[in-house]
């Protein structure tokens, strides 16, 4: 359903270092630089299945800010990958938030593996795995 998800960055070089390293734990390649018609830099991470994660300098030249109530969740192949994604993010300038990585019992989805963290700009991210 989604073509892309985009978050803003106030320091695109810092974001490139962070996301290149963190998303590599999911098998993603280095982000591709794209210059918008406005001259602003974007980093595009293609999943290979038609969806993209994009980090962009705000085109309105205002500071990037965090969307209250928003979370970008990355699908992981295993509970170990959830933890690796989280730990790699924290080791590279991210911040662990909420409960430590691990299983969460949900009424509607059963038990899922989750890890929440923020990138250096404060965007809320999540690693998630649904056991078979």
mmCIF file with all atom_site columns, C-alpha atoms in Angstrom:
data_model
loop_
_atom_site.group_PDB
_atom_site.id
_atom_site.type_symbol
_atom_site.label_atom_id
_atom_site.label_alt_id
_atom_site.label_comp_id
_atom_site.label_asym_id
_atom_site.label_entity_id
_atom_site.label_seq_id
_atom_site.pdbx_PDB_ins_code
_atom_site.Cartn_x
_atom_site.Cartn_y
_atom_site.Cartn_z
_atom_site.occupancy
_atom_site.B_iso_or_equiv
_atom_site.pdbx_formal_charge
_atom_site.auth_seq_id
_atom_site.auth_comp_id
_atom_site.auth_asym_id
_atom_site.auth_atom_id
_atom_site.pdbx_PDB_model_num
ATOM 1   C CA . UNK A 1 1   ? 0.000  0.000   0.000  1.00 0.00 ? 1   UNK A CA 1
ATOM 2   C CA . UNK A 1 2   ? 2.738  2.507   0.873  1.00 0.00 ? 2   UNK A CA 1
ATOM 3   C CA . UNK A 1 3   ? 5.209  3.792   -1.686 1.00 0.00 ? 3   UNK A CA 1
ATOM 4   C CA . UNK A 1 4   ? 7.387  5.656   0.806  1.00 0.00 ? 4   UNK A CA 1
ATOM 5   C CA . UNK A 1 5   ? 7.701  6.976   4.321  1.00 0.00 ? 5   UNK A CA 1
ATOM 6   C CA . UNK A 1 6   ? 9.680  10.168  4.846  1.00 0.00 ? 6   UNK A CA 1
ATOM 7   C CA . UNK A 1 7   ? 11.186 11.748  7.961  1.00 0.00 ? 7   UNK A CA 1
ATOM 8   C CA . UNK A 1 8   ? 12.936 15.076  8.247  1.00 0.00 ? 8   UNK A CA 1
ATOM 9   C CA . UNK A 1 9   ? 16.520 15.744  9.226  1.00 0.00 ? 9   UNK A CA 1
ATOM 10  C CA . UNK A 1 10  ? 18.365 18.827  10.424 1.00 0.00 ? 10  UNK A CA 1
ATOM 11  C CA . UNK A 1 11  ? 21.727 17.229  9.601  1.00 0.00 ? 11  UNK A CA 1
ATOM 12  C CA . UNK A 1 12  ? 21.584 15.086  6.476  1.00 0.00 ? 12  UNK A CA 1
ATOM 13  C CA . UNK A 1 13  ? 25.204 13.898  6.804  1.00 0.00 ? 13  UNK A CA 1
ATOM 14  C CA . UNK A 1 14  ? 24.597 12.710  10.374 1.00 0.00 ? 14  UNK A CA 1
ATOM 15  C CA . UNK A 1 15  ? 21.407 11.012  9.211  1.00 0.00 ? 15  UNK A CA 1
ATOM 16  C CA . UNK A 1 16  ? 23.258 9.281   6.379  1.00 0.00 ? 16  UNK A CA 1
ATOM 17  C CA . UNK A 1 17  ? 25.828 7.849   8.783  1.00 0.00 ? 17  UNK A CA 1
ATOM 18  C CA . UNK A 1 18  ? 23.080 6.769   11.188 1.00 0.00 ? 18  UNK A CA 1
ATOM 19  C CA . UNK A 1 19  ? 20.676 5.207   8.674  1.00 0.00 ? 19  UNK A CA 1
ATOM 20  C CA . UNK A 1 20  ? 23.354 3.606   6.467  1.00 0.00 ? 20  UNK A CA 1
ATOM 21  C CA . UNK A 1 21  ? 24.594 1.743   9.543  1.00 0.00 ? 21  UNK A CA 1
ATOM 22  C CA . UNK A 1 22  ? 21.246 1.004   11.190 1.00 0.00 ? 22  UNK A CA 1
ATOM 23  C CA . UNK A 1 23  ? 19.364 -0.091  8.081  1.00 0.00 ? 23  UNK A CA 1
ATOM 24  C CA . UNK A 1 24  ? 22.280 -2.310  7.016  1.00 0.00 ? 24  UNK A CA 1
ATOM 25  C CA . UNK A 1 25  ? 21.146 -4.607  9.858  1.00 0.00 ? 25  UNK A CA 1
ATOM 26  C CA . UNK A 1 26  ? 18.004 -5.186  7.768  1.00 0.00 ? 26  UNK A CA 1
ATOM 27  C CA . UNK A 1 27  ? 19.983 -5.811  4.591  1.00 0.00 ? 27  UNK A CA 1
ATOM 28  C CA . UNK A 1 28  ? 19.399 -2.338  3.134  1.00 0.00 ? 28  UNK A CA 1
ATOM 29  C CA . UNK A 1 29  ? 22.002 -0.798  0.904  1.00 0.00 ? 29  UNK A CA 1
ATOM 30  C CA . UNK A 1 30  ? 23.540 2.611   1.536  1.00 0.00 ? 30  UNK A CA 1
ATOM 31  C CA . UNK A 1 31  ? 21.090 5.459   1.022  1.00 0.00 ? 31  UNK A CA 1
ATOM 32  C CA . UNK A 1 32  ? 21.060 7.074   -2.409 1.00 0.00 ? 32  UNK A CA 1
ATOM 33  C CA . UNK A 1 33  ? 21.387 10.855  -2.449 1.00 0.00 ? 33  UNK A CA 1
ATOM 34  C CA . UNK A 1 34  ? 18.674 12.653  -4.356 1.00 0.00 ? 34  UNK A CA 1
ATOM 35  C CA . UNK A 1 35  ? 18.529 16.398  -4.890 1.00 0.00 ? 35  UNK A CA 1
ATOM 36  C CA . UNK A 1 36  ? 14.954 17.657  -5.047 1.00 0.00 ? 36  UNK A CA 1
ATOM 37  C CA . UNK A 1 37  ? 13.972 20.320  -7.583 1.00 0.00 ? 37  UNK A CA 1
ATOM 38  C CA . UNK A 1 38  ? 14.124 22.745  -4.647 1.00 0.00 ? 38  UNK A CA 1
ATOM 39  C CA . UNK A 1 39  ? 17.826 21.924  -4.119 1.00 0.00 ? 39  UNK A CA 1
ATOM 40  C CA . UNK A 1 40  ? 17.264 20.054  -0.848 1.00 0.00 ? 40  UNK A CA 1
ATOM 41  C CA . UNK A 1 41  ? 19.005 16.732  -0.251 1.00 0.00 ? 41  UNK A CA 1
ATOM 42  C CA . UNK A 1 42  ? 17.133 13.501  0.338  1.00 0.00 ? 42  UNK A CA 1
ATOM 43  C CA . UNK A 1 43  ? 18.423 10.042  1.194  1.00 0.00 ? 43  UNK A CA 1
ATOM 44  C CA . UNK A 1 44  ? 16.467 7.187   -0.360 1.00 0.00 ? 44  UNK A CA 1
ATOM 45  C CA . UNK A 1 45  ? 16.599 3.663   1.059  1.00 0.00 ? 45  UNK A CA 1
ATOM 46  C CA . UNK A 1 46  ? 14.846 1.211   -1.258 1.00 0.00 ? 46  UNK A CA 1
ATOM 47  C CA . UNK A 1 47  ? 13.562 -2.020  0.263  1.00 0.00 ? 47  UNK A CA 1
ATOM 48  C CA . UNK A 1 48  ? 13.703 -3.899  -3.028 1.00 0.00 ? 48  UNK A CA 1
ATOM 49  C CA . UNK A 1 49  ? 9.974  -4.632  -2.841 1.00 0.00 ? 49  UNK A CA 1
ATOM 50  C CA . UNK A 1 50  ? 8.749  -1.262  -4.084 1.00 0.00 ? 50  UNK A CA 1
ATOM 51  C CA . UNK A 1 51  ? 8.671  0.690   -0.833 1.00 0.00 ? 51  UNK A CA 1
ATOM 52  C CA . UNK A 1 52  ? 11.128 3.387   0.153  1.00 0.00 ? 52  UNK A CA 1
ATOM 53  C CA . UNK A 1 53  ? 12.259 5.017   3.368  1.00 0.00 ? 53  UNK A CA 1
ATOM 54  C CA . UNK A 1 54  ? 13.361 8.605   2.767  1.00 0.00 ? 54  UNK A CA 1
ATOM 55  C CA . UNK A 1 55  ? 15.203 11.096  4.961  1.00 0.00 ? 55  UNK A CA 1
ATOM 56  C CA . UNK A 1 56  ? 14.931 14.685  3.756  1.00 0.00 ? 56  UNK A CA 1
ATOM 57  C CA . UNK A 1 57  ? 15.951 18.201  4.544  1.00 0.00 ? 57  UNK A CA 1
ATOM 58  C CA . UNK A 1 58  ? 12.648 20.076  5.010  1.00 0.00 ? 58  UNK A CA 1
ATOM 59  C CA . UNK A 1 59  ? 11.762 21.720  1.720  1.00 0.00 ? 59  UNK A CA 1
ATOM 60  C CA . UNK A 1 60  ? 10.161 24.712  3.477  1.00 0.00 ? 60  UNK A CA 1
ATOM 61  C CA . UNK A 1 61  ? 13.560 25.533  5.069  1.00 0.00 ? 61  UNK A CA 1
ATOM 62  C CA . UNK A 1 62  ? 12.046 25.306  8.564  1.00 0.00 ? 62  UNK A CA 1
ATOM 63  C CA . UNK A 1 63  ? 13.767 23.039  11.108 1.00 0.00 ? 63  UNK A CA 1
ATOM 64  C CA . UNK A 1 64  ? 12.788 19.384  10.933 1.00 0.00 ? 64  UNK A CA 1
ATOM 65  C CA . UNK A 1 65  ? 10.514 18.421  13.798 1.00 0.00 ? 65  UNK A CA 1
ATOM 66  C CA . UNK A 1 66  ? 9.103  15.174  15.126 1.00 0.00 ? 66  UNK A CA 1
ATOM 67  C CA . UNK A 1 67  ? 5.535  14.209  14.271 1.00 0.00 ? 67  UNK A CA 1
ATOM 68  C CA . UNK A 1 68  ? 3.681  13.643  17.546 1.00 0.00 ? 68  UNK A CA 1
ATOM 69  C CA . UNK A 1 69  ? 2.012  10.228  17.516 1.00 0.00 ? 69  UNK A CA 1
ATOM 70  C CA . UNK A 1 70  ? 4.011  8.930   14.556 1.00 0.00 ? 70  UNK A CA 1
ATOM 71  C CA . UNK A 1 71  ? 6.207  5.848   14.464 1.00 0.00 ? 71  UNK A CA 1
ATOM 72  C CA . UNK A 1 72  ? 8.047  4.289   11.535 1.00 0.00 ? 72  UNK A CA 1
ATOM 73  C CA . UNK A 1 73  ? 8.217  0.508   12.052 1.00 0.00 ? 73  UNK A CA 1
ATOM 74  C CA . UNK A 1 74  ? 10.785 -1.642  10.268 1.00 0.00 ? 74  UNK A CA 1
ATOM 75  C CA . UNK A 1 75  ? 9.897  -5.289  9.719  1.00 0.00 ? 75  UNK A CA 1
ATOM 76  C CA . UNK A 1 76  ? 12.500 -7.678  11.117 1.00 0.00 ? 76  UNK A CA 1
ATOM 77  C CA . UNK A 1 77  ? 13.075 -11.354 10.318 1.00 0.00 ? 77  UNK A CA 1
ATOM 78  C CA . UNK A 1 78  ? 13.645 -12.499 13.908 1.00 0.00 ? 78  UNK A CA 1
ATOM 79  C CA . UNK A 1 79  ? 13.675 -11.364 17.538 1.00 0.00 ? 79  UNK A CA 1
ATOM 80  C CA . UNK A 1 80  ? 17.468 -11.212 17.272 1.00 0.00 ? 80  UNK A CA 1
ATOM 81  C CA . UNK A 1 81  ? 17.222 -8.801  14.341 1.00 0.00 ? 81  UNK A CA 1
ATOM 82  C CA . UNK A 1 82  ? 14.841 -6.591  16.359 1.00 0.00 ? 82  UNK A CA 1
ATOM 83  C CA . UNK A 1 83  ? 17.454 -6.333  19.111 1.00 0.00 ? 83  UNK A CA 1
ATOM 84  C CA . UNK A 1 84  ? 20.306 -5.836  16.624 1.00 0.00 ? 84  UNK A CA 1
ATOM 85  C CA . UNK A 1 85  ? 18.425 -2.989  14.912 1.00 0.00 ? 85  UNK A CA 1
ATOM 86  C CA . UNK A 1 86  ? 17.782 -1.316  18.270 1.00 0.00 ? 86  UNK A CA 1
ATOM 87  C CA . UNK A 1 87  ? 21.294 -1.829  19.623 1.00 0.00 ? 87  UNK A CA 1
ATOM 88  C CA . UNK A 1 88  ? 22.906 -0.603  16.390 1.00 0.00 ? 88  UNK A CA 1
ATOM 89  C CA . UNK A 1 89  ? 20.722 2.505   16.456 1.00 0.00 ? 89  UNK A CA 1
ATOM 90  C CA . UNK A 1 90  ? 21.663 3.294   20.060 1.00 0.00 ? 90  UNK A CA 1
ATOM 91  C CA . UNK A 1 91  ? 25.370 2.680   19.364 1.00 0.00 ? 91  UNK A CA 1
ATOM 92  C CA . UNK A 1 92  ? 25.194 5.161   16.466 1.00 0.00 ? 92  UNK A CA 1
ATOM 93  C CA . UNK A 1 93  ? 23.519 8.152   18.095 1.00 0.00 ? 93  UNK A CA 1
ATOM 94  C CA . UNK A 1 94  ? 19.959 6.925   18.571 1.00 0.00 ? 94  UNK A CA 1
ATOM 95  C CA . UNK A 1 95  ? 18.124 6.821   21.893 1.00 0.00 ? 95  UNK A CA 1
ATOM 96  C CA . UNK A 1 96  ? 16.342 3.819   23.374 1.00 0.00 ? 96  UNK A CA 1
ATOM 97  C CA . UNK A 1 97  ? 12.792 4.637   24.464 1.00 0.00 ? 97  UNK A CA 1
ATOM 98  C CA . UNK A 1 98  ? 9.928  2.867   26.192 1.00 0.00 ? 98  UNK A CA 1
ATOM 99  C CA . UNK A 1 99  ? 10.567 -0.708  27.392 1.00 0.00 ? 99  UNK A CA 1
ATOM 100 C CA . UNK A 1 100 ? 13.751 -2.609  26.474 1.00 0.00 ? 100 UNK A CA 1
ATOM 101 C CA . UNK A 1 101 ? 13.649 -4.693  23.274 1.00 0.00 ? 101 UNK A CA 1
ATOM 102 C CA . UNK A 1 102 ? 11.657 -7.867  23.733 1.00 0.00 ? 102 UNK A CA 1
ATOM 103 C CA . UNK A 1 103 ? 8.280  -9.566  23.553 1.00 0.00 ? 103 UNK A CA 1
ATOM 104 C CA . UNK A 1 104 ? 5.067  -7.597  24.059 1.00 0.00 ? 104 UNK A CA 1
ATOM 105 C CA . UNK A 1 105 ? 1.711  -9.253  24.567 1.00 0.00 ? 105 UNK A CA 1
ATOM 106 C CA . UNK A 1 106 ? -1.027 -7.512  22.620 1.00 0.00 ? 106 UNK A CA 1
ATOM 107 C CA . UNK A 1 107 ? -4.738 -8.256  22.720 1.00 0.00 ? 107 UNK A CA 1
ATOM 108 C CA . UNK A 1 108 ? -5.214 -8.128  18.960 1.00 0.00 ? 108 UNK A CA 1
ATOM 109 C CA . UNK A 1 109 ? -1.873 -9.354  17.569 1.00 0.00 ? 109 UNK A CA 1
ATOM 110 C CA . UNK A 1 110 ? -0.710 -11.842 20.179 1.00 0.00 ? 110 UNK A CA 1
ATOM 111 C CA . UNK A 1 111 ? 2.936  -11.726 21.209 1.00 0.00 ? 111 UNK A CA 1
ATOM 112 C CA . UNK A 1 112 ? 5.229  -9.622  19.021 1.00 0.00 ? 112 UNK A CA 1
ATOM 113 C CA . UNK A 1 113 ? 8.897  -8.660  19.381 1.00 0.00 ? 113 UNK A CA 1
ATOM 114 C CA . UNK A 1 114 ? 9.355  -4.887  19.571 1.00 0.00 ? 114 UNK A CA 1
ATOM 115 C CA . UNK A 1 115 ? 12.083 -2.336  20.122 1.00 0.00 ? 115 UNK A CA 1
ATOM 116 C CA . UNK A 1 116 ? 11.481 1.417   20.102 1.00 0.00 ? 116 UNK A CA 1
ATOM 117 C CA . UNK A 1 117 ? 14.130 4.077   19.614 1.00 0.00 ? 117 UNK A CA 1
ATOM 118 C CA . UNK A 1 118 ? 14.618 7.581   18.255 1.00 0.00 ? 118 UNK A CA 1
ATOM 119 C CA . UNK A 1 119 ? 17.034 8.690   15.561 1.00 0.00 ? 119 UNK A CA 1
ATOM 120 C CA . UNK A 1 120 ? 19.382 11.647  16.241 1.00 0.00 ? 120 UNK A CA 1
ATOM 121 C CA . UNK A 1 121 ? 16.668 14.074  15.048 1.00 0.00 ? 121 UNK A CA 1
ATOM 122 C CA . UNK A 1 122 ? 14.095 12.569  17.436 1.00 0.00 ? 122 UNK A CA 1
ATOM 123 C CA . UNK A 1 123 ? 12.025 10.605  14.910 1.00 0.00 ? 123 UNK A CA 1
ATOM 124 C CA . UNK A 1 124 ? 10.396 7.603   16.607 1.00 0.00 ? 124 UNK A CA 1
ATOM 125 C CA . UNK A 1 125 ? 11.366 4.284   15.041 1.00 0.00 ? 125 UNK A CA 1
ATOM 126 C CA . UNK A 1 126 ? 10.574 0.684   15.824 1.00 0.00 ? 126 UNK A CA 1
ATOM 127 C CA . UNK A 1 127 ? 11.813 -2.784  14.960 1.00 0.00 ? 127 UNK A CA 1
ATOM 128 C CA . UNK A 1 128 ? 9.031  -5.378  14.894 1.00 0.00 ? 128 UNK A CA 1
ATOM 129 C CA . UNK A 1 129 ? 8.817  -9.125  14.374 1.00 0.00 ? 129 UNK A CA 1
ATOM 130 C CA . UNK A 1 130 ? 5.679  -11.241 14.254 1.00 0.00 ? 130 UNK A CA 1
ATOM 131 C CA . UNK A 1 131 ? 6.492  -14.847 15.251 1.00 0.00 ? 131 UNK A CA 1
ATOM 132 C CA . UNK A 1 132 ? 5.036  -17.542 13.026 1.00 0.00 ? 132 UNK A CA 1
#
